[in-house]
Amino acid sequence: MDKYSKIIKELHKETKYLFKNVRLIAFDFDGVFTDNFVYTDENGRETVKSSRLDGIGLNKLKNLNVNSIVLSSEINNVVLERSKKLGIECKNGLKNKSKELIQIARSLDVDLTQTSFMGNDINDIGCLKMVGLPIVVPDSHNDVFEYSKYVTTAKGGHGAVREVCDIIERLKQ
């Protein structure tokens, strides 16, 4: 039995249903696509570490007609450039991710019960509370776990996004 077969087998029935029926997934960036560390050079330029696995996973979502977007409070070119390279829409510098997520879901005619949000910190709690499938990474802030229905096995920046994409793909087949 491979890794994802084991994960899916152990999922609660309701959680499987939510993965199978997701039509929109929004991601925080820092701590989800990255390992939540920032590297700063002597000129103040920031870089982050992310997993190359995520890109193929996001393409799988496109092929399944699952909408995806990055919602970030960060005002940082790294977020925009990585999102652009991954081919995923990005809204950054957000003061209220929850409000933005509601507007996006409405514009796509997607119910919040068919929406997932993947986050890792306290500024993600509003989004985690409002969606049908709230997901966090295992190295999240302690206060967010109680709002999740799924905790990835992979840490942020180490293929956590790909893990979620692969589970969605398998359950939609």
GROMACS .gro file of N, CA and C in nm:
model
  519
    1MET      N    1   0.085  -0.118   0.000
    1MET     CA    2   0.000   0.000   0.000
    1MET      C    3   0.090   0.125   0.000
    2ASP      N    4   0.065   0.217  -0.094
    2ASP     CA    5   0.147   0.337  -0.100
    2ASP      C    6   0.102   0.440   0.005
    3LYS      N    7   0.181   0.545   0.017
    3LYS     CA    8   0.159   0.648   0.119
    3LYS      C    9   0.017   0.706   0.113
    4TYR      N   10  -0.028   0.745  -0.006
    4TYR     CA   11  -0.158   0.810  -0.017
    4TYR      C   12  -0.273   0.713   0.003
    5SER      N   13  -0.257   0.590  -0.040
    5SER     CA   14  -0.361   0.490  -0.015
    5SER      C   15  -0.381   0.472   0.135
    6LYS      N   16  -0.272   0.471   0.208
    6LYS     CA   17  -0.279   0.456   0.354
    6LYS      C   18  -0.347   0.578   0.417
    7ILE      N   19  -0.307   0.698   0.373
    7ILE     CA   20  -0.367   0.821   0.426
    7ILE      C   21  -0.517   0.821   0.399
    8ILE      N   22  -0.556   0.791   0.276
    8ILE     CA   23  -0.698   0.793   0.238
    8ILE      C   24  -0.776   0.689   0.317
    9LYS      N   25  -0.719   0.573   0.334
    9LYS     CA   26  -0.786   0.466   0.410
    9LYS      C   27  -0.815   0.511   0.553
   10GLU      N   28  -0.726   0.590   0.611
   10GLU     CA   29  -0.740   0.633   0.750
   10GLU      C   30  -0.826   0.759   0.767
   11LEU      N   31  -0.863   0.824   0.657
   11LEU     CA   32  -0.945   0.944   0.666
   11LEU      C   33  -1.085   0.911   0.715
   12HIS      N   34  -1.140   1.001   0.795
   12HIS     CA   35  -1.280   0.990   0.838
   12HIS      C   36  -1.369   1.001   0.714
   13LYS      N   37  -1.481   0.933   0.714
   13LYS     CA   38  -1.573   0.930   0.599
   13LYS      C   39  -1.612   1.071   0.554
   14GLU      N   40  -1.643   1.159   0.650
   14GLU     CA   41  -1.681   1.296   0.617
   14GLU      C   42  -1.566   1.371   0.550
   15THR      N   43  -1.444   1.350   0.598
   15THR     CA   44  -1.328   1.418   0.541
   15THR      C   45  -1.302   1.370   0.399
   16LYS      N   46  -1.319   1.241   0.373
   16LYS     CA   47  -1.307   1.189   0.236
   16LYS      C   48  -1.407   1.258   0.144
   17TYR      N   49  -1.530   1.269   0.192
   17TYR     CA   50  -1.635   1.334   0.114
   17TYR      C   51  -1.596   1.479   0.081
   18LEU      N   52  -1.543   1.550   0.180
   18LEU     CA   53  -1.504   1.690   0.159
   18LEU      C   54  -1.390   1.702   0.058
   19PHE      N   55  -1.291   1.615   0.066
   19PHE     CA   56  -1.182   1.614  -0.032
   19PHE      C   57  -1.237   1.587  -0.172
   20LYS      N   58  -1.325   1.490  -0.182
   20LYS     CA   59  -1.380   1.450  -0.312
   20LYS      C   60  -1.462   1.562  -0.376
   21ASN      N   61  -1.527   1.642  -0.294
   21ASN     CA   62  -1.619   1.743  -0.346
   21ASN      C   63  -1.564   1.886  -0.346
   22VAL      N   64  -1.436   1.902  -0.315
   22VAL     CA   65  -1.379   2.036  -0.313
   22VAL      C   66  -1.376   2.093  -0.456
   23ARG      N   67  -1.419   2.220  -0.467
   23ARG     CA   68  -1.419   2.290  -0.596
   23ARG      C   69  -1.328   2.412  -0.596
   24LEU      N   70  -1.289   2.455  -0.477
   24LEU     CA   71  -1.201   2.570  -0.462
   24LEU      C   72  -1.109   2.544  -0.344
   25ILE      N   73  -0.980   2.566  -0.364
   25ILE     CA   74  -0.886   2.556  -0.254
   25ILE      C   75  -0.800   2.682  -0.252
   26ALA      N   76  -0.795   2.744  -0.135
   26ALA     CA   77  -0.712   2.863  -0.115
   26ALA      C   78  -0.598   2.827  -0.021
   27PHE      N   79  -0.483   2.881  -0.047
   27PHE     CA   80  -0.364   2.851   0.031
   27PHE      C   81  -0.305   2.978   0.090
   28ASP      N   82  -0.264   2.972   0.215
   28ASP     CA   83  -0.171   3.072   0.267
   28ASP      C   84  -0.038   3.042   0.197
   29PHE      N   85   0.053   3.134   0.196
   29PHE     CA   86   0.181   3.108   0.129
   29PHE      C   87   0.290   3.068   0.228
   30ASP      N   88   0.328   3.162   0.315
   30ASP     CA   89   0.437   3.134   0.409
   30ASP      C   90   0.396   3.025   0.508
   31GLY      N   91   0.478   2.923   0.517
   31GLY     CA   92   0.450   2.812   0.607
   31GLY      C   93   0.370   2.700   0.544
   32VAL      N   94   0.315   2.724   0.425
   32VAL     CA   95   0.241   2.621   0.352
   32VAL      C   96   0.322   2.583   0.227
   33PHE      N   97   0.348   2.681   0.141
   33PHE     CA   98   0.435   2.659   0.025
   33PHE      C   99   0.582   2.664   0.066
   34THR      N  100   0.609   2.725   0.182
   34THR     CA  101   0.747   2.739   0.230
   34THR      C  102   0.763   2.671   0.365
   35ASP      N  103   0.887   2.662   0.409
   35ASP     CA  104   0.915   2.604   0.541
   35ASP      C  105   0.900   2.707   0.653
   36ASN      N  106   0.846   2.823   0.620
   36ASN     CA  107   0.817   2.932   0.715
   36ASN      C  108   0.942   3.006   0.761
   37PHE      N  109   1.054   2.979   0.697
   37PHE     CA  110   1.175   3.054   0.726
   37PHE      C  111   1.198   3.154   0.614
   38VAL      N  112   1.259   3.264   0.646
   38VAL     CA  113   1.294   3.363   0.545
   38VAL      C  114   1.444   3.386   0.556
   39TYR      N  115   1.507   3.393   0.441
   39TYR     CA  116   1.651   3.415   0.435
   39TYR      C  117   1.672   3.556   0.381
   40THR      N  118   1.749   3.636   0.453
   40THR     CA  119   1.770   3.775   0.416
   40THR      C  120   1.918   3.798   0.388
   41ASP      N  121   1.947   3.854   0.270
   41ASP     CA  122   2.088   3.882   0.239
   41ASP      C  123   2.128   4.020   0.291
   42GLU      N  124   2.253   4.058   0.270
   42GLU     CA  125   2.305   4.184   0.324
   42GLU      C  126   2.238   4.308   0.264
   43ASN      N  127   2.167   4.290   0.154
   43ASN     CA  128   2.093   4.401   0.091
   43ASN      C  129   1.947   4.404   0.133
   44GLY      N  130   1.909   4.315   0.224
   44GLY     CA  131   1.771   4.311   0.272
   44GLY      C  132   1.678   4.232   0.182
   45ARG      N  133   1.734   4.167   0.079
   45ARG     CA  134   1.652   4.087  -0.012
   45ARG      C  135   1.615   3.955   0.053
   46GLU      N  136   1.488   3.920   0.045
   46GLU     CA  137   1.439   3.797   0.106
   46GLU      C  138   1.426   3.685   0.005
   47THR      N  139   1.459   3.565   0.048
   47THR     CA  140   1.434   3.444  -0.030
   47THR      C  141   1.371   3.341   0.062
   48VAL      N  142   1.301   3.245   0.003
   48VAL     CA  143   1.237   3.139   0.080
   48VAL      C  144   1.265   3.005   0.014
   49LYS      N  145   1.240   2.899   0.088
   49LYS     CA  146   1.257   2.764   0.035
   49LYS      C  147   1.119   2.703   0.014
   50SER      N  148   1.098   2.646  -0.103
   50SER     CA  149   0.970   2.579  -0.132
   50SER      C  150   0.998   2.450  -0.207
   51SER      N  151   0.895   2.367  -0.217
   51SER     CA  152   0.909   2.236  -0.281
   51SER      C  153   0.868   2.242  -0.428
   52ARG      N  154   0.950   2.183  -0.513
   52ARG     CA  155   0.916   2.173  -0.656
   52ARG      C  156   0.803   2.074  -0.681
   53LEU      N  157   0.774   1.990  -0.584
   53LEU     CA  158   0.665   1.893  -0.599
   53LEU      C  159   0.529   1.961  -0.617
   54ASP      N  160   0.514   2.079  -0.559
   54ASP     CA  161   0.383   2.145  -0.556
   54ASP      C  162   0.330   2.180  -0.694
   55GLY      N  163   0.417   2.217  -0.788
   55GLY     CA  164   0.373   2.260  -0.920
   55GLY      C  165   0.293   2.156  -0.995
   56ILE      N  166   0.340   2.033  -0.995
   56ILE     CA  167   0.267   1.925  -1.065
   56ILE      C  168   0.133   1.902  -0.997
   57GLY      N  169   0.131   1.908  -0.865
   57GLY     CA  170   0.006   1.891  -0.792
   57GLY      C  171  -0.097   1.997  -0.829
   58LEU      N  172  -0.053   2.122  -0.838
   58LEU     CA  173  -0.145   2.230  -0.875
   58LEU      C  174  -0.196   2.212  -1.017
   59ASN      N  175  -0.113   2.162  -1.108
   59ASN     CA  176  -0.160   2.133  -1.244
   59ASN      C  177  -0.266   2.024  -1.243
   60LYS      N  178  -0.251   1.926  -1.155
   60LYS     CA  179  -0.353   1.821  -1.142
   60LYS      C  180  -0.487   1.883  -1.103
   61LEU      N  181  -0.484   1.980  -1.012
   61LEU     CA  182  -0.609   2.045  -0.971
   61LEU      C  183  -0.675   2.116  -1.089
   62LYS      N  184  -0.594   2.184  -1.171
   62LYS     CA  185  -0.649   2.251  -1.289
   62LYS      C  186  -0.719   2.151  -1.380
   63ASN      N  187  -0.657   2.036  -1.401
   63ASN     CA  188  -0.715   1.932  -1.486
   63ASN      C  189  -0.844   1.875  -1.429
   64LEU      N  190  -0.861   1.887  -1.298
   64LEU     CA  191  -0.983   1.839  -1.232
   64LEU      C  192  -1.086   1.950  -1.215
   65ASN      N  193  -1.059   2.067  -1.272
   65ASN     CA  194  -1.146   2.185  -1.260
   65ASN      C  195  -1.165   2.229  -1.115
   66VAL      N  196  -1.059   2.215  -1.036
   66VAL     CA  197  -1.059   2.267  -0.900
   66VAL      C  198  -0.986   2.400  -0.904
   67ASN      N  199  -1.055   2.507  -0.866
   67ASN     CA  200  -0.994   2.640  -0.865
   67ASN      C  201  -0.898   2.650  -0.747
   68SER      N  202  -0.787   2.720  -0.768
   68SER     CA  203  -0.692   2.738  -0.659
   68SER      C  204  -0.637   2.880  -0.661
   69ILE      N  205  -0.603   2.930  -0.542
   69ILE     CA  206  -0.554   3.066  -0.527
   69ILE      C  207  -0.469   3.075  -0.401
   70VAL      N  208  -0.371   3.163  -0.404
   70VAL     CA  209  -0.292   3.196  -0.285
   70VAL      C  210  -0.348   3.324  -0.225
   71LEU      N  211  -0.374   3.321  -0.095
   71LEU     CA  212  -0.418   3.439  -0.021
   71LEU      C  213  -0.313   3.465   0.087
   72SER      N  214  -0.245   3.578   0.077
   72SER     CA  215  -0.136   3.606   0.170
   72SER      C  216  -0.146   3.747   0.227
   73SER      N  217  -0.113   3.759   0.353
   73SER     CA  218  -0.108   3.892   0.414
   73SER      C  219   0.025   3.961   0.384
   74GLU      N  220   0.122   3.884   0.339
   74GLU     CA  221   0.256   3.936   0.308
   74GLU      C  222   0.254   4.027   0.185
   75ILE      N  223   0.328   4.134   0.193
   75ILE     CA  224   0.353   4.219   0.076
   75ILE      C  225   0.497   4.190   0.038
   76ASN      N  226   0.513   4.095  -0.052
   76ASN     CA  227   0.647   4.047  -0.083
   76ASN      C  228   0.649   3.992  -0.225
   77ASN      N  229   0.747   4.033  -0.302
   77ASN     CA  230   0.758   3.985  -0.440
   77ASN      C  231   0.781   3.835  -0.449
   78VAL      N  232   0.840   3.776  -0.346
   78VAL     CA  233   0.865   3.631  -0.346
   78VAL      C  234   0.732   3.556  -0.361
   79VAL      N  235   0.630   3.602  -0.289
   79VAL     CA  236   0.498   3.538  -0.294
   79VAL      C  237   0.442   3.548  -0.436
   80LEU      N  238   0.448   3.666  -0.493
   80LEU     CA  239   0.395   3.687  -0.629
   80LEU      C  240   0.472   3.607  -0.733
   81GLU      N  241   0.603   3.611  -0.726
   81GLU     CA  242   0.685   3.543  -0.827
   81GLU      C  243   0.671   3.391  -0.820
   82ARG      N  244   0.668   3.336  -0.700
   82ARG     CA  245   0.652   3.190  -0.688
   82ARG      C  246   0.513   3.148  -0.736
   83SER      N  247   0.411   3.224  -0.699
   83SER     CA  248   0.275   3.193  -0.745
   83SER      C  249   0.267   3.199  -0.896
   84LYS      N  250   0.328   3.301  -0.955
   84LYS     CA  251   0.330   3.315  -1.101
   84LYS      C  252   0.397   3.195  -1.165
   85LYS      N  253   0.510   3.154  -1.111
   85LYS     CA  254   0.582   3.039  -1.166
   85LYS      C  255   0.498   2.911  -1.156
   86LEU      N  256   0.422   2.899  -1.048
   86LEU     CA  257   0.336   2.782  -1.028
   86LEU      C  258   0.207   2.790  -1.111
   87GLY      N  259   0.181   2.906  -1.169
   87GLY     CA  260   0.059   2.922  -1.249
   87GLY      C  261  -0.066   2.932  -1.166
   88ILE      N  262  -0.053   2.987  -1.045
   88ILE     CA  263  -0.167   2.999  -0.956
   88ILE      C  264  -0.190   3.147  -0.925
   89GLU      N  265  -0.316   3.188  -0.927
   89GLU     CA  266  -0.349   3.326  -0.895
   89GLU      C  267  -0.307   3.357  -0.752
   90CYS      N  268  -0.268   3.481  -0.728
   90CYS     CA  269  -0.223   3.521  -0.595
   90CYS      C  270  -0.279   3.658  -0.560
   91LYS      N  271  -0.332   3.666  -0.440
   91LYS     CA  272  -0.371   3.796  -0.384
   91LYS      C  273  -0.290   3.811  -0.258
   92ASN      N  274  -0.204   3.913  -0.255
   92ASN     CA  275  -0.120   3.932  -0.137
   92ASN      C  276  -0.143   4.069  -0.076
   93GLY      N  277  -0.085   4.091   0.041
   93GLY     CA  278  -0.105   4.216   0.112
   93GLY      C  279  -0.245   4.228   0.169
   94LEU      N  280  -0.311   4.112   0.189
   94LEU     CA  281  -0.449   4.113   0.238
   94LEU      C  282  -0.455   4.139   0.388
   95LYS      N  283  -0.543   4.228   0.426
   95LYS     CA  284  -0.567   4.252   0.568
   95LYS      C  285  -0.675   4.158   0.621
   96ASN      N  286  -0.764   4.113   0.531
   96ASN     CA  287  -0.874   4.026   0.572
   96ASN      C  288  -0.890   3.913   0.470
   97LYS      N  289  -0.821   3.802   0.495
   97LYS     CA  290  -0.826   3.687   0.403
   97LYS      C  291  -0.967   3.628   0.396
   98SER      N  292  -1.037   3.627   0.508
   98SER     CA  293  -1.172   3.568   0.513
   98SER      C  294  -1.267   3.639   0.418
   99LYS      N  295  -1.266   3.771   0.423
   99LYS     CA  296  -1.352   3.851   0.336
   99LYS      C  297  -1.319   3.823   0.189
  100GLU      N  298  -1.191   3.816   0.158
  100GLU     CA  299  -1.147   3.789   0.021
  100GLU      C  300  -1.191   3.651  -0.025
  101LEU      N  301  -1.179   3.552   0.064
  101LEU     CA  302  -1.218   3.415   0.029
  101LEU      C  303  -1.368   3.406   0.002
  102ILE      N  304  -1.448   3.475   0.080
  102ILE     CA  305  -1.593   3.477   0.057
  102ILE      C  306  -1.623   3.535  -0.081
  103GLN      N  307  -1.558   3.646  -0.115
  103GLN     CA  308  -1.580   3.710  -0.245
  103GLN      C  309  -1.539   3.619  -0.361
  104ILE      N  310  -1.427   3.551  -0.345
  104ILE     CA  311  -1.379   3.460  -0.450
  104ILE      C  312  -1.476   3.344  -0.469
  105ALA      N  313  -1.518   3.284  -0.360
  105ALA     CA  314  -1.612   3.172  -0.368
  105ALA      C  315  -1.742   3.216  -0.436
  106ARG      N  316  -1.793   3.332  -0.398
  106ARG     CA  317  -1.916   3.385  -0.460
  106ARG      C  318  -1.897   3.407  -0.609
  107SER      N  319  -1.784   3.466  -0.646
  107SER     CA  320  -1.760   3.497  -0.788
  107SER      C  321  -1.750   3.370  -0.872
  108LEU      N  322  -1.708   3.260  -0.810
  108LEU     CA  323  -1.697   3.132  -0.881
  108LEU      C  324  -1.822   3.045  -0.864
  109ASP      N  325  -1.919   3.097  -0.790
  109ASP     CA  326  -2.042   3.023  -0.758
  109ASP      C  327  -2.009   2.890  -0.688
  110VAL      N  328  -1.917   2.898  -0.592
  110VAL     CA  329  -1.876   2.782  -0.514
  110VAL      C  330  -1.919   2.804  -0.369
  111ASP      N  331  -1.991   2.708  -0.315
  111ASP     CA  332  -2.032   2.714  -0.176
  111ASP      C  333  -1.910   2.695  -0.086
  112LEU      N  334  -1.910   2.759   0.029
  112LEU     CA  335  -1.797   2.745   0.121
  112LEU      C  336  -1.781   2.602   0.172
  113THR      N  337  -1.888   2.522   0.168
  113THR     CA  338  -1.875   2.381   0.208
  113THR      C  339  -1.794   2.302   0.106
  114GLN      N  340  -1.782   2.355  -0.016
  114GLN     CA  341  -1.703   2.291  -0.122
  114GLN      C  342  -1.568   2.361  -0.138
  115THR      N  343  -1.531   2.435  -0.036
  115THR     CA  344  -1.408   2.512  -0.038
  115THR      C  345  -1.314   2.458   0.069
  116SER      N  346  -1.185   2.461   0.037
  116SER     CA  347  -1.082   2.423   0.133
  116SER      C  348  -0.987   2.541   0.151
  117PHE      N  349  -0.933   2.552   0.270
  117PHE     CA  350  -0.828   2.650   0.296
  117PHE      C  351  -0.715   2.578   0.367
  118MET      N  352  -0.594   2.604   0.324
  118MET     CA  353  -0.476   2.543   0.382
  118MET      C  354  -0.389   2.652   0.443
  119GLY      N  355  -0.372   2.646   0.575
  119GLY     CA  356  -0.297   2.748   0.645
  119GLY      C  357  -0.207   2.692   0.753
  120ASN      N  358  -0.147   2.782   0.829
  120ASN     CA  359  -0.054   2.738   0.932
  120ASN      C  360  -0.043   2.830   1.053
  121ASP      N  361  -0.110   2.944   1.053
  121ASP     CA  362  -0.088   3.038   1.163
  121ASP      C  363  -0.219   3.105   1.204
  122ILE      N  364  -0.212   3.183   1.311
  122ILE     CA  365  -0.334   3.239   1.370
  122ILE      C  366  -0.407   3.334   1.276
  123ASN      N  367  -0.337   3.397   1.183
  123ASN     CA  368  -0.407   3.485   1.088
  123ASN      C  369  -0.484   3.406   0.982
  124ASP      N  370  -0.478   3.274   0.989
  124ASP     CA  371  -0.554   3.187   0.898
  124ASP      C  372  -0.681   3.132   0.962
  125ILE      N  373  -0.698   3.154   1.092
  125ILE     CA  374  -0.810   3.093   1.164
  125ILE      C  375  -0.945   3.131   1.105
  126GLY      N  376  -0.963   3.256   1.068
  126GLY     CA  377  -1.091   3.299   1.010
  126GLY      C  378  -1.128   3.216   0.888
  127CYS      N  379  -1.033   3.195   0.798
  127CYS     CA  380  -1.057   3.114   0.678
  127CYS      C  381  -1.078   2.968   0.714
  128LEU      N  382  -0.999   2.917   0.807
  128LEU     CA  383  -1.012   2.776   0.847
  128LEU      C  384  -1.151   2.749   0.905
  129LYS      N  385  -1.204   2.844   0.980
  129LYS     CA  386  -1.335   2.827   1.045
  129LYS      C  387  -1.451   2.829   0.945
  130MET      N  388  -1.434   2.896   0.833
  130MET     CA  389  -1.548   2.917   0.744
  130MET      C  390  -1.562   2.815   0.632
  131VAL      N  391  -1.458   2.736   0.605
  131VAL     CA  392  -1.463   2.644   0.491
  131VAL      C  393  -1.504   2.504   0.532
  132GLY      N  394  -1.545   2.426   0.433
  132GLY     CA  395  -1.582   2.287   0.459
  132GLY      C  396  -1.464   2.200   0.493
  133LEU      N  397  -1.349   2.225   0.426
  133LEU     CA  398  -1.231   2.142   0.446
  133LEU      C  399  -1.111   2.228   0.488
  134PRO      N  400  -1.098   2.254   0.618
  134PRO     CA  401  -0.982   2.328   0.667
  134PRO      C  402  -0.862   2.234   0.685
  135ILE      N  403  -0.748   2.273   0.631
  135ILE     CA  404  -0.627   2.190   0.632
  135ILE      C  405  -0.512   2.271   0.690
  136VAL      N  406  -0.431   2.207   0.774
  136VAL     CA  407  -0.310   2.270   0.826
  136VAL      C  408  -0.192   2.176   0.809
  137VAL      N  409  -0.073   2.233   0.816
  137VAL     CA  410   0.051   2.154   0.809
  137VAL      C  411   0.093   2.118   0.951
  138PRO      N  412   0.172   2.010   0.967
  138PRO     CA  413   0.205   1.964   1.102
  138PRO      C  414   0.293   2.058   1.183
  139ASP      N  415   0.361   2.151   1.115
  139ASP     CA  416   0.445   2.247   1.187
  139ASP      C  417   0.375   2.382   1.201
  140SER      N  418   0.241   2.378   1.208
  140SER     CA  419   0.160   2.498   1.227
  140SER      C  420   0.171   2.548   1.371
  141HIS      N  421   0.124   2.670   1.391
  141HIS     CA  422   0.112   2.725   1.526
  141HIS      C  423   0.009   2.641   1.602
  142ASN      N  424   0.035   2.618   1.729
  142ASN     CA  425  -0.051   2.534   1.812
  142ASN      C  426  -0.199   2.571   1.808
  143ASP      N  427  -0.229   2.699   1.798
  143ASP     CA  428  -0.368   2.744   1.806
  143ASP      C  429  -0.454   2.712   1.684
  144VAL      N  430  -0.395   2.665   1.575
  144VAL     CA  431  -0.476   2.641   1.455
  144VAL      C  432  -0.524   2.496   1.440
  145PHE      N  433  -0.463   2.404   1.509
  145PHE     CA  434  -0.497   2.262   1.490
  145PHE      C  435  -0.644   2.232   1.519
  146GLU      N  436  -0.701   2.297   1.618
  146GLU     CA  437  -0.839   2.269   1.655
  146GLU      C  438  -0.939   2.305   1.545
  147TYR      N  439  -0.897   2.385   1.449
  147TYR     CA  440  -0.986   2.427   1.341
  147TYR      C  441  -0.969   2.342   1.215
  148SER      N  442  -0.882   2.242   1.218
  148SER     CA  443  -0.855   2.163   1.098
  148SER      C  444  -0.931   2.032   1.097
  149LYS      N  445  -0.960   1.987   0.975
  149LYS     CA  446  -1.017   1.853   0.956
  149LYS      C  447  -0.913   1.759   0.897
  150TYR      N  448  -0.800   1.817   0.854
  150TYR     CA  449  -0.690   1.734   0.805
  150TYR      C  450  -0.558   1.805   0.833
  151VAL      N  451  -0.462   1.728   0.884
  151VAL     CA  452  -0.326   1.776   0.905
  151VAL      C  453  -0.237   1.697   0.810
  152THR      N  454  -0.166   1.764   0.723
  152THR     CA  455  -0.081   1.695   0.627
  152THR      C  456   0.030   1.618   0.699
  153THR      N  457   0.080   1.515   0.633
  153THR     CA  458   0.195   1.443   0.688
  153THR      C  459   0.324   1.518   0.654
  154ALA      N  460   0.323   1.589   0.541
  154ALA     CA  461   0.440   1.669   0.500
  154ALA      C  462   0.434   1.807   0.565
  155LYS      N  463   0.550   1.857   0.604
  155LYS     CA  464   0.559   1.991   0.660
  155LYS      C  465   0.546   2.095   0.549
  156GLY      N  466   0.518   2.219   0.590
  156GLY     CA  467   0.514   2.329   0.496
  156GLY      C  468   0.646   2.341   0.423
  157GLY      N  469   0.640   2.362   0.291
  157GLY     CA  470   0.760   2.375   0.210
  157GLY      C  471   0.827   2.243   0.176
  158HIS      N  472   0.766   2.134   0.218
  158HIS     CA  473   0.823   2.000   0.195
  158HIS      C  474   0.723   1.908   0.125
  159GLY      N  475   0.639   1.966   0.039
  159GLY     CA  476   0.544   1.886  -0.037
  159GLY      C  477   0.406   1.875   0.024
  160ALA      N  478   0.373   1.959   0.121
  160ALA     CA  479   0.241   1.955   0.183
  160ALA      C  480   0.131   1.989   0.082
  161VAL      N  481   0.156   2.088  -0.002
  161VAL     CA  482   0.058   2.126  -0.104
  161VAL      C  483   0.038   2.009  -0.200
  162ARG      N  484   0.145   1.946  -0.243
  162ARG     CA  485   0.135   1.832  -0.334
  162ARG      C  486   0.055   1.718  -0.271
  163GLU      N  487   0.078   1.694  -0.142
  163GLU     CA  488   0.004   1.589  -0.071
  163GLU      C  489  -0.147   1.613  -0.082
  164VAL      N  490  -0.189   1.734  -0.057
  164VAL     CA  491  -0.332   1.768  -0.063
  164VAL      C  492  -0.383   1.753  -0.206
  165CYS      N  493  -0.308   1.800  -0.304
  165CYS     CA  494  -0.348   1.787  -0.444
  165CYS      C  495  -0.362   1.640  -0.484
  166ASP      N  496  -0.268   1.557  -0.442
  166ASP     CA  497  -0.272   1.415  -0.476
  166ASP      C  498  -0.391   1.344  -0.411
  167ILE      N  499  -0.425   1.382  -0.289
  167ILE     CA  500  -0.541   1.322  -0.222
  167ILE      C  501  -0.669   1.362  -0.296
  168ILE      N  502  -0.680   1.489  -0.331
  168ILE     CA  503  -0.797   1.535  -0.407
  168ILE      C  504  -0.808   1.457  -0.538
  169GLU      N  505  -0.696   1.445  -0.608
  169GLU     CA  506  -0.697   1.374  -0.736
  169GLU      C  507  -0.744   1.229  -0.718
  170ARG      N  508  -0.690   1.160  -0.622
  170ARG     CA  509  -0.726   1.019  -0.602
  170ARG      C  510  -0.873   1.003  -0.565
  171LEU      N  511  -0.925   1.093  -0.484
  171LEU     CA  512  -1.064   1.079  -0.442
  171LEU      C  513  -1.163   1.126  -0.548
  172LYS      N  514  -1.119   1.206  -0.642
  172LYS     CA  515  -1.208   1.250  -0.751
  172LYS      C  516  -1.209   1.151  -0.867
  173GLN      N  517  -1.116   1.056  -0.869
  173GLN     CA  518  -1.110   0.959  -0.980
  173GLN      C  519  -1.217   0.853  -0.966
   0.00000   0.00000   0.00000
